[in-house]
Amino acid sequence: MTSVSGSGTGAGGGAPSGSSAEEGKLRRTLGFRDLVVYGLLFIAPMAPVGIFGTLDAKSGGSVALVYVVATVVMGFTAFSYAQMVRVAPFAGSVFTYARKGLGEGPGFIAGWMAMLDYLLIPAVAYLFSGIAMNALVPEVSRWVWTAIAVLVTTLLNLWGVRAAARVGFAVLAMEIVVLLVFVVSAVVVLVRDGAQRGWLTPLTGDATFSMAAVLGAVSVAVLSYLGFDAIASFAEEVTGGSQKVARAVLFCLVLAGALFIAQTYLAALLEPMSSAELAADPAAQGSAFYDAVDASVGTWLHDLVAVSKAIGAAFAALAGQAAAGRLVFAMARERRLPPFLAKVDPKSGVPRVAILGAAIVTLVAAVWAARRDDGLDHLVSVVDIGALTAFVLLHASVVGWFAVRRMSGPPVWWKHVLMPVVGAGVLIAVIVEATTSAQVVGLCWLAVGFVVLAVQGAGGRGMQRPR
């Protein structure tokens, strides 16, 4: 088991000094492929399937353009992650980076806002899995399928990060094969029968197109990308140094963006309903991708995609739950959450208490949503606001560490100032265009975080180790 270096004091610490044998240490067992598997599992190669109709309606038919813009927006964020992971190769991701670049208080707030999404994104993925399985086996309630998915993936996460990565690799391979089957089938149909829309419409939109509408759709589309950043939370479990983590973050973002743009472009060309018709019929938006496949290719591909989404969503939640556990672990290790959450299982080398805590929260949220007709709408509408806020603080951390504090020597201005400032500005524009409910939830969660921070004391150690 490899011990984490660093004193654990101040903004630059890693694991606290003097930590117990079970606390503050994670086992280094992951390689580049494992990081990519976790990142793509959390993202899910066919993530746009569930929100394709919503994005098409919101963007005036320019759904592929939405993903082009979203990839660029997330590209700035991935670049900032790559800068910070080199100077802070510790678990905790944005929490750790903001502590180093901005200080204790902003670091806690960044971790607190990220935690909102790291707990809710797996809940959404589990719910997607439950809905898909219920469609295939309607005799079993979707909340039961949802709970089963939580149980199975939690056990895999407790088994160990390496074992979970091996199982995840098989699931990821299945998802990519299904996606390739869709792409080939779509191309054959388009060559044979032609497109339902103009060939450039998915990139230029129709008569209802506006850039404001595209940005509004981007605020939803970024949900598809949330997960590439989770790779950084495994920094203490990687063999070969932080450079490998930085490369994996950028690789996953570029690959996911290419997959999303390709599949939404093809699906839009196959979609029999216009964006205006989808906007007028919200009930049809959730099944728009499947309806396009049904109408153009056949029900066999519909069923294949549904099975892939059911299994893939559960394993996206597995990766999300693992990342949430690492974030909770890192915040507990720095006494910003109760210290018992920083315990590491000596056999598996995973933060077992933090993973179980994250699993309980996601189980409650996912089952609650699964038992309500409007549960999915409630979760999806608020799930990305925390991560977007944390990403803004991440960009500020790059400026703080490299340009203001100059902790790594003279800054490279385009890399350490221009890129993060532009990235933060674009994210703020996306937050402004987010739904009112998302903004309200984000503000309430932020307010609670400030209260917790005030109680702990921004410059203190927070919750001290019990005597």
CSV table of C-alpha atoms in Angstrom, one decimal, residues 80-444:
chain,number,residue,atom,x,y,z
A,80,SER,CA,-7.4,23.2,-16.1
A,81,TYR,CA,-7.8,19.8,-14.5
A,82,ALA,CA,-4.6,18.7,-16.4
A,83,GLN,CA,-2.7,21.7,-15.0
A,84,MET,CA,-3.7,21.1,-11.4
A,85,VAL,CA,-3.4,17.4,-11.2
A,86,ARG,CA,0.3,17.8,-12.0
A,87,VAL,CA,0.8,19.9,-8.8
A,88,ALA,CA,-1.7,18.1,-6.6
A,89,PRO,CA,-1.8,14.4,-7.4
A,90,PHE,CA,-4.1,13.6,-4.5
A,91,ALA,CA,-7.6,12.2,-4.1
A,92,GLY,CA,-10.4,14.8,-3.8
A,93,SER,CA,-10.0,16.4,-7.3
A,94,VAL,CA,-11.5,19.9,-7.4
A,95,PHE,CA,-11.6,20.1,-3.5
A,96,THR,CA,-7.8,19.6,-3.4
A,97,TYR,CA,-7.1,21.9,-6.3
A,98,ALA,CA,-9.1,24.8,-4.9
A,99,ARG,CA,-7.4,24.4,-1.5
A,100,LYS,CA,-4.0,24.7,-3.2
A,101,GLY,CA,-4.9,27.5,-5.5
A,102,LEU,CA,-7.3,29.6,-3.5
A,103,GLY,CA,-7.1,28.5,0.2
A,104,GLU,CA,-9.1,26.5,2.7
A,105,GLY,CA,-12.4,28.3,2.4
A,106,PRO,CA,-12.8,28.2,-1.4
A,107,GLY,CA,-11.4,24.7,-1.3
A,108,PHE,CA,-14.2,23.5,1.0
A,109,ILE,CA,-16.9,25.3,-1.1
A,110,ALA,CA,-15.5,23.7,-4.3
A,111,GLY,CA,-15.7,20.3,-2.8
A,112,TRP,CA,-19.1,21.0,-1.3
A,113,MET,CA,-20.5,22.0,-4.6
A,114,ALA,CA,-18.9,19.1,-6.5
A,115,MET,CA,-20.3,16.7,-3.8
A,116,LEU,CA,-23.9,17.7,-4.7
A,117,ASP,CA,-23.3,16.3,-8.2
A,118,TYR,CA,-21.1,13.4,-7.3
A,119,LEU,CA,-24.0,12.2,-5.1
A,120,LEU,CA,-26.9,13.0,-7.5
A,121,ILE,CA,-25.3,12.0,-10.9
A,122,PRO,CA,-25.1,8.3,-9.8
A,123,ALA,CA,-28.7,8.6,-8.6
A,124,VAL,CA,-29.8,9.7,-12.1
A,125,ALA,CA,-27.8,6.9,-13.7
A,126,TYR,CA,-29.3,4.3,-11.3
A,127,LEU,CA,-32.7,5.6,-12.2
A,128,PHE,CA,-32.0,5.4,-16.0
A,129,SER,CA,-31.0,1.7,-15.3
A,130,GLY,CA,-34.2,1.0,-13.4
A,131,ILE,CA,-36.3,2.6,-16.0
A,132,ALA,CA,-34.6,0.6,-18.8
A,133,MET,CA,-34.9,-2.7,-16.9
A,134,ASN,CA,-38.6,-2.0,-16.1
A,135,ALA,CA,-39.3,-1.5,-19.8
A,136,LEU,CA,-37.8,-4.9,-20.5
A,137,VAL,CA,-39.3,-6.7,-17.4
A,138,PRO,CA,-42.4,-4.6,-16.4
A,139,GLU,CA,-43.5,-7.1,-13.8
A,140,VAL,CA,-40.8,-5.8,-11.5
A,141,SER,CA,-41.2,-2.2,-10.4
A,142,ARG,CA,-38.6,0.3,-11.5
A,143,TRP,CA,-37.7,1.3,-8.0
A,144,VAL,CA,-36.8,-2.4,-7.2
A,145,TRP,CA,-34.6,-2.5,-10.3
A,146,THR,CA,-33.0,0.8,-9.2
A,147,ALA,CA,-32.3,-0.6,-5.7
A,148,ILE,CA,-30.8,-3.8,-7.2
A,149,ALA,CA,-28.5,-1.7,-9.3
A,150,VAL,CA,-27.3,0.3,-6.3
A,151,LEU,CA,-26.7,-2.9,-4.3
A,152,VAL,CA,-24.7,-4.8,-7.0
A,153,THR,CA,-22.5,-1.8,-8.0
A,154,THR,CA,-21.8,-0.9,-4.3
A,155,LEU,CA,-20.6,-4.5,-3.7
A,156,LEU,CA,-18.3,-4.2,-6.7
A,157,ASN,CA,-16.9,-0.9,-5.4
A,158,LEU,CA,-16.2,-2.4,-2.0
A,159,TRP,CA,-14.5,-5.4,-3.6
A,160,GLY,CA,-11.7,-3.1,-4.8
A,161,VAL,CA,-11.0,-0.5,-7.5
A,162,ARG,CA,-9.0,-2.9,-9.7
A,163,ALA,CA,-11.7,-5.5,-9.7
A,164,ALA,CA,-14.4,-3.0,-10.4
A,165,ALA,CA,-12.3,-1.6,-13.3
A,166,ARG,CA,-12.0,-5.1,-14.8
A,167,VAL,CA,-15.7,-5.7,-14.8
A,168,GLY,CA,-16.3,-2.1,-16.0
A,169,PHE,CA,-14.0,-2.7,-19.0
A,170,ALA,CA,-16.2,-5.5,-20.2
A,171,VAL,CA,-19.3,-3.3,-19.8
A,172,LEU,CA,-17.7,-0.4,-21.6
A,173,ALA,CA,-16.7,-2.7,-24.5
A,174,MET,CA,-20.3,-3.8,-24.8
A,175,GLU,CA,-21.5,-0.2,-24.9
A,176,ILE,CA,-19.1,0.7,-27.6
A,177,VAL,CA,-20.0,-2.3,-29.8
A,178,VAL,CA,-23.7,-1.3,-29.5
A,179,LEU,CA,-22.8,2.3,-30.4
A,180,LEU,CA,-20.9,1.1,-33.5
A,181,VAL,CA,-23.9,-1.1,-34.5
A,182,PHE,CA,-26.1,2.0,-34.4
A,183,VAL,CA,-23.6,4.1,-36.4
A,184,VAL,CA,-23.2,1.6,-39.1
A,185,SER,CA,-27.0,1.0,-39.3
A,186,ALA,CA,-27.7,4.7,-39.4
A,187,VAL,CA,-25.2,5.3,-42.2
A,188,VAL,CA,-26.7,2.4,-44.2
A,189,VAL,CA,-30.3,3.8,-43.8
A,190,LEU,CA,-29.2,7.3,-44.7
A,191,VAL,CA,-27.4,6.2,-47.8
A,192,ARG,CA,-30.3,4.0,-48.9
A,193,ASP,CA,-33.3,6.2,-47.9
A,194,GLY,CA,-32.0,9.7,-47.4
A,195,ALA,CA,-32.2,12.0,-44.3
A,196,GLN,CA,-35.4,13.3,-42.6
A,197,ARG,CA,-33.8,16.7,-42.3
A,198,GLY,CA,-31.2,18.8,-44.2
A,199,TRP,CA,-27.7,17.3,-43.9
A,200,LEU,CA,-26.4,20.5,-42.1
A,201,THR,CA,-29.5,21.1,-39.9
A,202,PRO,CA,-28.1,19.2,-36.8
A,203,LEU,CA,-25.2,21.8,-36.9
A,204,THR,CA,-27.1,24.9,-38.1
A,205,GLY,CA,-30.6,24.4,-36.7
A,206,ASP,CA,-33.9,25.2,-38.2
A,207,ALA,CA,-36.1,28.3,-38.2
A,208,THR,CA,-36.3,28.5,-34.4
A,209,PHE,CA,-32.5,28.5,-33.9
A,210,SER,CA,-30.8,31.0,-31.6
A,211,MET,CA,-27.5,31.0,-29.8
A,212,ALA,CA,-29.2,31.6,-26.5
A,213,ALA,CA,-31.2,28.5,-27.1
A,214,VAL,CA,-28.0,26.6,-27.8
A,215,LEU,CA,-26.4,27.8,-24.6
A,216,GLY,CA,-29.6,26.8,-22.7
A,217,ALA,CA,-29.3,23.3,-24.2
A,218,VAL,CA,-25.6,23.2,-23.4
A,219,SER,CA,-26.5,23.6,-19.7
A,220,VAL,CA,-28.3,20.3,-20.0
A,221,ALA,CA,-25.8,18.6,-22.4
A,222,VAL,CA,-22.9,19.0,-19.9
A,223,LEU,CA,-24.7,16.4,-17.9
A,224,SER,CA,-23.4,13.9,-20.5
A,225,TYR,CA,-19.8,14.9,-19.8
A,226,LEU,CA,-19.8,14.9,-16.1
A,227,GLY,CA,-17.5,12.0,-15.2
A,228,PHE,CA,-14.3,12.8,-17.1
A,229,ASP,CA,-13.4,15.0,-14.2
A,230,ALA,CA,-13.9,12.0,-11.8
A,231,ILE,CA,-10.7,10.5,-13.2
A,232,ALA,CA,-8.7,13.1,-11.2
A,233,SER,CA,-10.2,11.7,-7.9
A,234,PHE,CA,-8.3,8.5,-8.4
A,235,ALA,CA,-4.9,10.3,-8.6
A,236,GLU,CA,-3.6,8.6,-5.4
A,237,GLU,CA,-4.4,5.1,-6.9
A,238,VAL,CA,-2.4,5.5,-10.1
A,239,THR,CA,0.9,3.9,-11.0
A,240,GLY,CA,3.3,6.1,-13.0
A,241,GLY,CA,2.7,9.6,-11.8
A,242,SER,CA,0.2,12.5,-12.4
A,243,GLN,CA,1.1,12.9,-16.1
A,244,LYS,CA,-0.9,9.7,-16.7
A,245,VAL,CA,-4.0,11.2,-15.0
A,246,ALA,CA,-3.7,14.5,-17.0
A,247,ARG,CA,-3.5,12.5,-20.3
A,248,ALA,CA,-6.5,10.3,-19.3
A,249,VAL,CA,-8.7,13.4,-18.5
A,250,LEU,CA,-8.0,15.0,-21.9
A,251,PHE,CA,-8.3,11.7,-23.8
A,252,CYS,CA,-11.7,10.9,-22.3
A,253,LEU,CA,-13.1,14.3,-23.0
A,254,VAL,CA,-12.0,14.4,-26.6
A,255,LEU,CA,-13.2,10.8,-27.3
A,256,ALA,CA,-16.5,11.3,-25.5
A,257,GLY,CA,-17.1,14.6,-27.4
A,258,ALA,CA,-16.5,12.8,-30.8
A,259,LEU,CA,-18.9,10.0,-29.9
A,260,PHE,CA,-21.6,12.4,-28.7
A,261,ILE,CA,-21.4,14.6,-31.8
A,262,ALA,CA,-21.4,11.6,-34.2
A,263,GLN,CA,-24.4,9.8,-32.6
A,264,THR,CA,-26.6,12.9,-32.2
A,265,TYR,CA,-25.8,14.1,-35.7
A,266,LEU,CA,-26.9,10.7,-37.1
A,267,ALA,CA,-30.0,10.5,-34.8
A,268,ALA,CA,-31.1,14.0,-35.8
A,269,LEU,CA,-31.0,13.0,-39.5
A,270,LEU,CA,-33.1,9.9,-38.7
A,271,GLU,CA,-35.6,11.7,-36.4
A,272,PRO,CA,-39.1,11.8,-38.0
A,273,MET,CA,-40.3,14.7,-35.7
A,274,SER,CA,-39.1,18.2,-36.1
A,275,SER,CA,-37.6,20.2,-33.2
A,276,ALA,CA,-40.8,22.3,-33.0
A,277,GLU,CA,-43.0,19.1,-32.8
A,278,LEU,CA,-40.7,17.7,-30.1
A,279,ALA,CA,-40.9,21.1,-28.2
A,280,ALA,CA,-44.7,20.9,-28.4
A,281,ASP,CA,-44.8,17.3,-27.1
A,282,PRO,CA,-42.6,16.9,-24.0
A,283,ALA,CA,-43.8,13.4,-23.5
A,284,ALA,CA,-42.1,12.4,-26.8
A,285,GLN,CA,-38.8,13.9,-26.0
A,286,GLY,CA,-37.6,11.1,-23.7
A,287,SER,CA,-38.1,8.4,-26.3
A,288,ALA,CA,-37.1,10.5,-29.4
A,289,PHE,CA,-33.8,8.6,-29.9
A,290,TYR,CA,-35.6,5.2,-29.6
A,291,ASP,CA,-38.4,6.4,-31.9
A,292,ALA,CA,-36.0,7.4,-34.5
A,293,VAL,CA,-34.2,4.0,-34.3
A,294,ASP,CA,-37.6,2.2,-34.5
A,295,ALA,CA,-38.8,4.2,-37.5
A,296,SER,CA,-35.6,3.9,-39.5
A,297,VAL,CA,-33.8,0.7,-38.4
A,298,GLY,CA,-36.2,-1.5,-36.5
A,299,THR,CA,-37.2,-2.6,-33.0
A,300,TRP,CA,-34.2,-5.1,-32.7
A,301,LEU,CA,-31.8,-2.1,-32.4
A,302,HIS,CA,-34.2,-0.4,-30.1
A,303,ASP,CA,-34.1,-3.4,-27.7
A,304,LEU,CA,-30.3,-3.7,-28.1
A,305,VAL,CA,-29.8,0.0,-27.2
A,306,ALA,CA,-32.2,-0.3,-24.2
A,307,VAL,CA,-30.3,-3.3,-22.8
A,308,SER,CA,-27.0,-1.5,-23.3
A,309,LYS,CA,-28.4,1.6,-21.5
A,310,ALA,CA,-29.7,-0.5,-18.6
A,311,ILE,CA,-26.4,-2.1,-17.9
A,312,GLY,CA,-24.2,0.9,-18.9
A,313,ALA,CA,-26.2,3.3,-16.7
A,314,ALA,CA,-25.7,1.1,-13.7
A,315,PHE,CA,-21.9,1.0,-14.3
A,316,ALA,CA,-21.8,4.7,-15.0
A,317,ALA,CA,-23.3,5.0,-11.5
A,318,LEU,CA,-20.6,2.6,-10.2
A,319,ALA,CA,-17.8,4.9,-11.4
A,320,GLY,CA,-19.7,7.9,-10.1
A,321,GLN,CA,-20.2,6.3,-6.7
A,322,ALA,CA,-16.4,5.4,-6.6
A,323,ALA,CA,-15.5,9.1,-7.4
A,324,ALA,CA,-18.0,10.3,-4.8
A,325,GLY,CA,-16.4,8.1,-2.2
A,326,ARG,CA,-12.9,9.5,-3.0
A,327,LEU,CA,-14.2,13.1,-2.7
A,328,VAL,CA,-15.9,12.4,0.7
A,329,PHE,CA,-12.7,10.5,1.7
A,330,ALA,CA,-10.5,13.5,0.9
A,331,MET,CA,-12.7,16.0,2.6
A,332,ALA,CA,-12.9,13.8,5.7
A,333,ARG,CA,-9.1,13.3,5.7
A,334,GLU,CA,-8.7,17.1,5.9
A,335,ARG,CA,-11.3,17.3,8.7
A,336,ARG,CA,-13.9,19.0,6.6
A,337,LEU,CA,-16.2,16.1,7.1
A,338,PRO,CA,-16.3,13.6,10.0
A,339,PRO,CA,-12.9,11.8,10.2
A,340,PHE,CA,-14.4,8.3,10.3
A,341,LEU,CA,-15.3,8.8,6.6
A,342,ALA,CA,-11.6,8.7,5.8
A,343,LYS,CA,-11.1,5.0,6.9
A,344,VAL,CA,-9.6,2.8,4.2
A,345,ASP,CA,-10.2,-1.0,4.1
A,346,PRO,CA,-6.9,-2.7,4.7
A,347,LYS,CA,-7.8,-5.6,2.4
A,348,SER,CA,-9.3,-3.9,-0.7
A,349,GLY,CA,-7.5,-0.6,-0.3
A,350,VAL,CA,-10.7,1.4,-0.9
A,351,PRO,CA,-12.4,4.1,1.3
A,352,ARG,CA,-15.1,1.7,2.5
A,353,VAL,CA,-17.0,4.1,4.9
A,354,ALA,CA,-17.1,6.9,2.4
A,355,ILE,CA,-18.3,4.6,-0.4
A,356,LEU,CA,-21.1,3.2,1.9
A,357,GLY,CA,-22.1,6.7,2.9
A,358,ALA,CA,-22.3,7.9,-0.8
A,359,ALA,CA,-24.2,4.7,-1.6
A,360,ILE,CA,-26.8,5.3,1.1
A,361,VAL,CA,-27.4,8.9,-0.2
A,362,THR,CA,-27.7,7.9,-3.8
A,363,LEU,CA,-29.9,4.9,-2.9
A,364,VAL,CA,-32.4,7.2,-1.1
A,365,ALA,CA,-32.4,9.8,-3.9
A,366,ALA,CA,-32.7,7.2,-6.7
A,367,VAL,CA,-35.4,5.1,-5.1
A,368,TRP,CA,-37.4,8.3,-4.1
A,369,ALA,CA,-37.2,9.5,-7.8
A,370,ALA,CA,-38.1,6.0,-9.1
A,371,ARG,CA,-41.3,5.9,-7.1
A,372,ARG,CA,-42.5,9.3,-8.6
A,373,ASP,CA,-43.7,9.9,-12.1
A,374,ASP,CA,-41.8,13.2,-12.1
A,375,GLY,CA,-38.8,12.0,-10.3
A,376,LEU,CA,-36.5,11.9,-13.3
A,377,ASP,CA,-37.4,15.5,-14.2
A,378,HIS,CA,-36.6,16.7,-10.7
A,379,LEU,CA,-33.2,15.0,-10.6
A,380,VAL,CA,-32.1,15.9,-14.1
A,381,SER,CA,-33.1,19.6,-13.8
A,382,VAL,CA,-30.7,20.2,-10.8
A,383,VAL,CA,-27.9,17.7,-11.2
A,384,ASP,CA,-25.3,19.7,-13.1
A,385,ILE,CA,-25.3,23.1,-11.2
A,386,GLY,CA,-23.0,22.0,-8.5
A,387,ALA,CA,-20.3,20.7,-10.9
A,388,LEU,CA,-20.5,23.8,-13.0
A,389,THR,CA,-19.9,26.0,-10.0
A,390,ALA,CA,-17.0,23.8,-8.8
A,391,PHE,CA,-15.5,24.0,-12.3
A,392,VAL,CA,-15.5,27.8,-12.1
A,393,LEU,CA,-13.5,27.6,-8.9
A,394,LEU,CA,-11.2,25.1,-10.6
A,395,HIS,CA,-10.4,27.6,-13.2
A,396,ALA,CA,-9.8,30.3,-10.5
A,397,SER,CA,-7.5,27.8,-8.8
A,398,VAL,CA,-5.2,27.6,-11.9
A,399,VAL,CA,-4.9,31.4,-11.9
A,400,GLY,CA,-4.4,31.5,-8.2
A,401,TRP,CA,-1.7,28.8,-8.1
A,402,PHE,CA,0.3,29.7,-11.2
A,403,ALA,CA,-0.3,33.4,-11.8
A,404,VAL,CA,-1.0,35.0,-8.5
A,405,ARG,CA,1.0,32.8,-6.0
A,406,ARG,CA,3.5,31.7,-8.7
A,407,MET,CA,4.1,28.5,-6.8
A,408,SER,CA,5.5,26.8,-9.9
A,409,GLY,CA,7.7,29.6,-11.2
A,410,PRO,CA,6.8,32.2,-13.8
A,411,PRO,CA,3.4,31.6,-15.3
A,412,VAL,CA,2.7,30.8,-19.0
A,413,TRP,CA,0.0,33.4,-19.6
A,414,TRP,CA,-2.0,31.7,-22.3
A,415,LYS,CA,-2.0,28.5,-20.3
A,416,HIS,CA,-2.4,29.8,-16.7
A,417,VAL,CA,-4.5,32.9,-17.2
A,418,LEU,CA,-6.2,33.1,-20.7
A,419,MET,CA,-7.5,29.6,-20.9
A,420,PRO,CA,-8.9,29.4,-17.3
A,421,VAL,CA,-10.5,32.9,-17.5
A,422,VAL,CA,-12.2,32.1,-20.8
A,423,GLY,CA,-13.3,28.7,-19.4
A,424,ALA,CA,-14.7,30.2,-16.3
A,425,GLY,CA,-16.5,32.9,-18.4
A,426,VAL,CA,-18.2,30.4,-20.6
A,427,LEU,CA,-19.3,28.3,-17.6
A,428,ILE,CA,-20.8,31.3,-16.0
A,429,ALA,CA,-22.8,32.0,-19.2
A,430,VAL,CA,-24.0,28.4,-19.1
A,431,ILE,CA,-25.0,28.7,-15.4
A,432,VAL,CA,-27.0,31.8,-16.2
A,433,GLU,CA,-28.9,29.9,-18.9
A,434,ALA,CA,-29.6,27.0,-16.6
A,435,THR,CA,-33.2,26.3,-15.3
A,436,THR,CA,-34.5,28.3,-12.4
A,437,SER,CA,-34.9,25.2,-10.3
A,438,ALA,CA,-31.3,24.3,-10.8
A,439,GLN,CA,-30.2,27.8,-9.8
A,440,VAL,CA,-32.3,27.7,-6.7
A,441,VAL,CA,-31.1,24.3,-5.6
A,442,GLY,CA,-27.5,25.4,-6.3
A,443,LEU,CA,-27.9,28.5,-4.2
A,444,CYS,CA,-29.5,26.7,-1.3
